[in-house]
PDB file of C-alpha atoms in Angstrom:
ATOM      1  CA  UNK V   9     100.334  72.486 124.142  1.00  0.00           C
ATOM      2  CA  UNK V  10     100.237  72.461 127.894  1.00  0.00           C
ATOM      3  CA  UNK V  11      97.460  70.758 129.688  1.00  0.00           C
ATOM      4  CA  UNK V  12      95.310  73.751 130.875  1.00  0.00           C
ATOM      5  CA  UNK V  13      93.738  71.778 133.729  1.00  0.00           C
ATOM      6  CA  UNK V  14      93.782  74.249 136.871  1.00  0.00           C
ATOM      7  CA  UNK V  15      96.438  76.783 135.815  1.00  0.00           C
ATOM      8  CA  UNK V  16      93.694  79.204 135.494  1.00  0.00           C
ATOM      9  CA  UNK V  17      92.860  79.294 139.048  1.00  0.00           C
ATOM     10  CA  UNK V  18      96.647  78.894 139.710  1.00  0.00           C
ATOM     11  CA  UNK V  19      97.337  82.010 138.313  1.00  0.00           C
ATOM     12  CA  UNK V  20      94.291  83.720 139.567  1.00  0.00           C
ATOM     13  CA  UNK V  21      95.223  82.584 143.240  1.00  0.00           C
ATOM     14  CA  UNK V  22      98.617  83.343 142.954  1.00  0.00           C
ATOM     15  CA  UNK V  23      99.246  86.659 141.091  1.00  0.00           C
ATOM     16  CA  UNK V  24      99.046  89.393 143.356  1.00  0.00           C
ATOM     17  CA  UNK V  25     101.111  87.876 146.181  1.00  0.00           C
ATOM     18  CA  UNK V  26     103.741  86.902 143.827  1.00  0.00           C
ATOM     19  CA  UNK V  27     103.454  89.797 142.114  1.00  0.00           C
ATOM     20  CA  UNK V  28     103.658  91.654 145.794  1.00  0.00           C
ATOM     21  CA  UNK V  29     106.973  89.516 146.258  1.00  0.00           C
ATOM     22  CA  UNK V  30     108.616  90.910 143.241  1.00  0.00           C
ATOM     23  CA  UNK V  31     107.954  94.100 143.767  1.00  0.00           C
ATOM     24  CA  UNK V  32     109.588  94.105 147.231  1.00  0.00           C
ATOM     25  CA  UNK V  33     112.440  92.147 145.847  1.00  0.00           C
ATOM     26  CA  UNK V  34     112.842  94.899 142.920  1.00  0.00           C
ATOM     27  CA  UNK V  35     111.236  98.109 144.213  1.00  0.00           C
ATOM     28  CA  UNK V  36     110.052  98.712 140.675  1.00  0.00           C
ATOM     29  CA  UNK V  37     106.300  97.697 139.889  1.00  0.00           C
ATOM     30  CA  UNK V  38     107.431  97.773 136.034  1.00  0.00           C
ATOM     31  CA  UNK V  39     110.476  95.132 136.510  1.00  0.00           C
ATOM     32  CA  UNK V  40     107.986  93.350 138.818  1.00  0.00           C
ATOM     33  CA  UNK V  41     105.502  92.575 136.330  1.00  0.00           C
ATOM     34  CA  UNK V  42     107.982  91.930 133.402  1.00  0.00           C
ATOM     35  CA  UNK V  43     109.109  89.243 135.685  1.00  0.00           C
ATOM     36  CA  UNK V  44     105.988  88.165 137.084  1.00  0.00           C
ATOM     37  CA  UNK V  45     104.841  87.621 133.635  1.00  0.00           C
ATOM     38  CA  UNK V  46     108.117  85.714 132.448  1.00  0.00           C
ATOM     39  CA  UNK V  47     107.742  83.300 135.575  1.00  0.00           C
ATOM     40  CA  UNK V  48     104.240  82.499 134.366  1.00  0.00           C
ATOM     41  CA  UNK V  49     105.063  81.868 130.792  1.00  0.00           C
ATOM     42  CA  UNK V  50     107.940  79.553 131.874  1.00  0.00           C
ATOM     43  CA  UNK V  51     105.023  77.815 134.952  1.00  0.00           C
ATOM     44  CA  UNK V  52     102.530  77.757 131.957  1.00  0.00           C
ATOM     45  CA  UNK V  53     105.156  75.874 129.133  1.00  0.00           C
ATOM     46  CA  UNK V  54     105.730  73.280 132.417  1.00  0.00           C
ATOM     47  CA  UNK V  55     102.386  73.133 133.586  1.00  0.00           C
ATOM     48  CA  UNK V  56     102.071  69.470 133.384  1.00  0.00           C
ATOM     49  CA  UNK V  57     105.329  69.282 135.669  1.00  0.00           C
ATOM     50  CA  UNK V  58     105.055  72.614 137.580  1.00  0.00           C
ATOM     51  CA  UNK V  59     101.310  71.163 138.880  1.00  0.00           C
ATOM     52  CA  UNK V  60     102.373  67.681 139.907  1.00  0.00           C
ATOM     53  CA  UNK V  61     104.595  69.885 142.923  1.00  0.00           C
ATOM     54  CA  UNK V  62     103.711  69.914 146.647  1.00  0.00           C
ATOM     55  CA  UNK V  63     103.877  73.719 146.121  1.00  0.00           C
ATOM     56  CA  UNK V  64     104.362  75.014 142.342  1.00  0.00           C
ATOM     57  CA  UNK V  65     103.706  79.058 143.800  1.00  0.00           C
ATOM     58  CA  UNK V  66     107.404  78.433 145.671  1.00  0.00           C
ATOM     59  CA  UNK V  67     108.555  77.328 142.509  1.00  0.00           C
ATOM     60  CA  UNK V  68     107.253  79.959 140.822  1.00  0.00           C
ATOM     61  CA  UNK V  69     109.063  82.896 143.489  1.00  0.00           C
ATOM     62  CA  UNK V  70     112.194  81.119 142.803  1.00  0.00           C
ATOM     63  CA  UNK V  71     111.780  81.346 139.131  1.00  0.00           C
ATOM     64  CA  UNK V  72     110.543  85.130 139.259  1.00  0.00           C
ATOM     65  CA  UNK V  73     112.965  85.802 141.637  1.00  0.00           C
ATOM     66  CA  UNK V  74     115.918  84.676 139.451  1.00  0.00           C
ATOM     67  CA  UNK V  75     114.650  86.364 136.669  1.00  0.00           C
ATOM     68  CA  UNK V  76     114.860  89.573 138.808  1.00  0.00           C
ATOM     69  CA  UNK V  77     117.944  89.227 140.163  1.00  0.00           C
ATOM     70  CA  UNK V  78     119.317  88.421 136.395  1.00  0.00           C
ATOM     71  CA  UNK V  79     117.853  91.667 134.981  1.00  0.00           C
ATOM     72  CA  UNK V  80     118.990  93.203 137.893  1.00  0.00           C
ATOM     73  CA  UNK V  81     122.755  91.850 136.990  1.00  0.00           C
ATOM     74  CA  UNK V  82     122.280  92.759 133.411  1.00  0.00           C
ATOM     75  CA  UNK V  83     121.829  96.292 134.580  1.00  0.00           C
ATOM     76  CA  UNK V  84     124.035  96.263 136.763  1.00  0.00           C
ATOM     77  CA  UNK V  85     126.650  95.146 134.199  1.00  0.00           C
ATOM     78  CA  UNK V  86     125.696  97.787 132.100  1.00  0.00           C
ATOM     79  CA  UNK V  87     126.095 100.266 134.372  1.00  0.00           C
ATOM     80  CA  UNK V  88     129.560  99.525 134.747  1.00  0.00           C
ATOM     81  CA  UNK V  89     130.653  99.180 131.049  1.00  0.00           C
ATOM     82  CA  UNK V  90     128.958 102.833 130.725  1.00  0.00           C
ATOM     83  CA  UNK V  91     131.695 103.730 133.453  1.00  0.00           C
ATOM     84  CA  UNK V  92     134.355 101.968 132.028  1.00  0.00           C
ATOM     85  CA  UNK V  93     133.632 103.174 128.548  1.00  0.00           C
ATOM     86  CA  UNK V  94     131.917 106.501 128.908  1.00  0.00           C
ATOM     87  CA  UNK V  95     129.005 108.080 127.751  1.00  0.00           C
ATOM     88  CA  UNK V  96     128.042 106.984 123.989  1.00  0.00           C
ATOM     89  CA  UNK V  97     128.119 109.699 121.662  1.00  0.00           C
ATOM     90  CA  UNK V  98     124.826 111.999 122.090  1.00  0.00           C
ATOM     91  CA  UNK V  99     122.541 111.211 119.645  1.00  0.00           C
ATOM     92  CA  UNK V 100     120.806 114.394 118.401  1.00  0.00           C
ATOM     93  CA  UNK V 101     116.829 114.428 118.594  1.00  0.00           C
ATOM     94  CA  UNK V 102     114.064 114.160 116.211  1.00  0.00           C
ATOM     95  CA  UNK V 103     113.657 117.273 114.096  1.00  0.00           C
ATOM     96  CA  UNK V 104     110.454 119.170 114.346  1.00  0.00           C
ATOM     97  CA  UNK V 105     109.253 117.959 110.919  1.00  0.00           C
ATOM     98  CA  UNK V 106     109.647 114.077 112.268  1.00  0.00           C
ATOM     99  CA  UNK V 107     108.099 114.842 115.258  1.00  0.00           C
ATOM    100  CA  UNK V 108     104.677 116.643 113.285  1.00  0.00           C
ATOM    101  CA  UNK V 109     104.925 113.496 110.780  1.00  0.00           C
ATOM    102  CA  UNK V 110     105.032 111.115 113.787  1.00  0.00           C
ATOM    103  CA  UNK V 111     102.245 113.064 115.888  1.00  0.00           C
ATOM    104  CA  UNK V 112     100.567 113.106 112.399  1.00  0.00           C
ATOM    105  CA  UNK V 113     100.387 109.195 112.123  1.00  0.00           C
ATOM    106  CA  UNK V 114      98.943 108.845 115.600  1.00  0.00           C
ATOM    107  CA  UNK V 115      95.575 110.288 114.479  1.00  0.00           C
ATOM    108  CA  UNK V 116      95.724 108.147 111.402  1.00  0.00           C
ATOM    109  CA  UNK V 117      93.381 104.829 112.248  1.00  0.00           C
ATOM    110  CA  UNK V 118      95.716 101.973 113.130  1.00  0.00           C
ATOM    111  CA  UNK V 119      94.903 100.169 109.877  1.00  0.00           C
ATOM    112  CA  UNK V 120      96.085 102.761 107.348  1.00  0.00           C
ATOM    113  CA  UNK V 121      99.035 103.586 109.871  1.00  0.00           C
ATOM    114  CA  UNK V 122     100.462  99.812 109.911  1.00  0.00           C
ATOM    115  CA  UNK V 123     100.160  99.751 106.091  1.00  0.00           C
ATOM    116  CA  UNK V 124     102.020 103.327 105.412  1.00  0.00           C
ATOM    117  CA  UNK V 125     105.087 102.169 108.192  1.00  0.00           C
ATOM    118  CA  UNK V 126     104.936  98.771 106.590  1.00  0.00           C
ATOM    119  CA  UNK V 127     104.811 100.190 102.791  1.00  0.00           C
ATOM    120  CA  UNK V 128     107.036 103.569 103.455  1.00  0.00           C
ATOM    121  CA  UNK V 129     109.407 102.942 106.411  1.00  0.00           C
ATOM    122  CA  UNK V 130     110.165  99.095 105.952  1.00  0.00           C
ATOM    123  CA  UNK V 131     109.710  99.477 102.279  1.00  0.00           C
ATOM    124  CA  UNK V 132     107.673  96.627 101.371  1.00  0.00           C
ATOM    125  CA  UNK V 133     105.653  96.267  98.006  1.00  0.00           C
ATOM    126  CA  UNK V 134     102.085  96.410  98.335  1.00  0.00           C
ATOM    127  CA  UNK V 135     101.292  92.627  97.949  1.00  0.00           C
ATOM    128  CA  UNK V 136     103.460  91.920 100.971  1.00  0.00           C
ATOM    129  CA  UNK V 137     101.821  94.849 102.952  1.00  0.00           C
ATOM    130  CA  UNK V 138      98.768  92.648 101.792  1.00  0.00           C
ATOM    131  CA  UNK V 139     100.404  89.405 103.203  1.00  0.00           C
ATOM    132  CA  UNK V 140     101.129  90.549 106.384  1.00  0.00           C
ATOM    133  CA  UNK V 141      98.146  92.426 106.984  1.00  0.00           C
ATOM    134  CA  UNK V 142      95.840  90.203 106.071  1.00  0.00           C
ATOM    135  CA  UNK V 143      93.852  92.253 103.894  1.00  0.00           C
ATOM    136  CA  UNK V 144      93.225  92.047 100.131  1.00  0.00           C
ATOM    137  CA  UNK V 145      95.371  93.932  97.997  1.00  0.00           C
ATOM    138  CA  UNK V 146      92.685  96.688  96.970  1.00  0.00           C
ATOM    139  CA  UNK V 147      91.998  97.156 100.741  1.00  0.00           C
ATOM    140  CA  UNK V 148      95.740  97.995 101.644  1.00  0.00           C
ATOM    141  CA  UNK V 149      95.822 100.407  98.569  1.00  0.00           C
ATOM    142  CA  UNK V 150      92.753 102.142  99.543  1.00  0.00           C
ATOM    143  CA  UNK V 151      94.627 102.145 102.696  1.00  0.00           C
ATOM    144  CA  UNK V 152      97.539 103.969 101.834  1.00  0.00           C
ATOM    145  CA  UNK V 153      95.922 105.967  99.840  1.00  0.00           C
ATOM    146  CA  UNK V 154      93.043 107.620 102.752  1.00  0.00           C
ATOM    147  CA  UNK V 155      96.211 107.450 104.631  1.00  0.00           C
ATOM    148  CA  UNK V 156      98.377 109.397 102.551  1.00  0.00           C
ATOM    149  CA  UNK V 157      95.594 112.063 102.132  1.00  0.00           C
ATOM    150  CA  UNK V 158      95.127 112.133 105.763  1.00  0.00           C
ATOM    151  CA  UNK V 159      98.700 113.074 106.408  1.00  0.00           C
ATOM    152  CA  UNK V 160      98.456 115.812 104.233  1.00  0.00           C
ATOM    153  CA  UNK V 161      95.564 117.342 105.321  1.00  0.00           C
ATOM    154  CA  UNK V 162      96.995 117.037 108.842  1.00  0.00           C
ATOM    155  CA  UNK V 163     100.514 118.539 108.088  1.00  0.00           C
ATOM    156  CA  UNK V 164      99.163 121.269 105.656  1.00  0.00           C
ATOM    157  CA  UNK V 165     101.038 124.463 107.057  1.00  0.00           C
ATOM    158  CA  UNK V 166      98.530 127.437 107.191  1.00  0.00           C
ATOM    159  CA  UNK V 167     100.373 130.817 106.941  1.00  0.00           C
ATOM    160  CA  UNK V 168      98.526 132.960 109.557  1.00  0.00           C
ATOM    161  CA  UNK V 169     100.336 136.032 108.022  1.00  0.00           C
ATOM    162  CA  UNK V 170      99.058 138.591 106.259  1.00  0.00           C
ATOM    163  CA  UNK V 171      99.948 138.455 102.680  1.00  0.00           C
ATOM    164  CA  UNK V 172     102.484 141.472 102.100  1.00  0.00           C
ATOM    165  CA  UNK V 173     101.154 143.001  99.409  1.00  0.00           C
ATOM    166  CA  UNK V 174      97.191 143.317 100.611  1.00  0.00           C
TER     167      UNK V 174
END
């Protein structure tokens, strides 16, 4: 593990104008931080090396910089192969019964959500639900179940019309 000794205040002193540096290189906050935070993780696995420089915050706009500029290329490169190649083939959206199931599992807690993807989209048994959760086996199966019952309660379809023989 990297030695931790002043990379705390490193980072705290030098965040916002390298972040600031980024974002003028890039013009996109987003890309900015995803770089940003990619030039500290490589500064923080070095830190033993990075700190012995006469100025590790220049080394760290070079690094952040390059990342940029090779996401930037990436794109870039992408760009052109959709040019050369075309559009892909459209890919038709979600129906309306995925999109009330997946609206559905939003207002389902985020414990029995994990263990319903984990048991009913990946298709995992209930012991390894158990495994990767971290929870005993009789938790995740209470789980699913409060889960299960939650999703149908939310995606029960009330007919508002009037029945046609009353």
């Amino acid at each position: 593990m990297p030695d931790v000794d002043g990379f705390d205040e490193f980072y705290r002193g030098s965040r916002q104008r390298l972040l600031g540096f980024v974002y003028v290189l890039t013009g996109n906050l987003a890309e900015a931080q995803d770089a940003v935070q990619e030039a500290y993780i490589r500064a923080w696995q070095r830190w033993s090396t990075v700190r012995g420089y006469d100025d590790p915050e220049a080394w760290l706009r070079v690094v952040a910089s390059r990342i940029a500029v090779s996401r930037w290329r990436s794109l870039r490169s992408r760009a052109r192969a959709y040019l050369r190649h075309g559009a892909e083939d459209s890919v038709p959206g979600p129906n309306t019964d995925t999109v009330e199931v997946v609206a559905a599992l939003r207002r389902l807690p985020e414990e029995q959500r994990v263990a319903i993807a984990l048991y009913y989209l990946v298709g995992m048994p209930v012991a390894e639900v158990a495994r990767q959760t971290e929870a005993p086996v009789g938790t995740v199966k209470a789980r699913l179940s409060r889960g299960r019952a939650a999703l149908a309660e939310l995606l029960t379809v009330v007919d508002l019309e009037e029945p046609a023989d009353a």
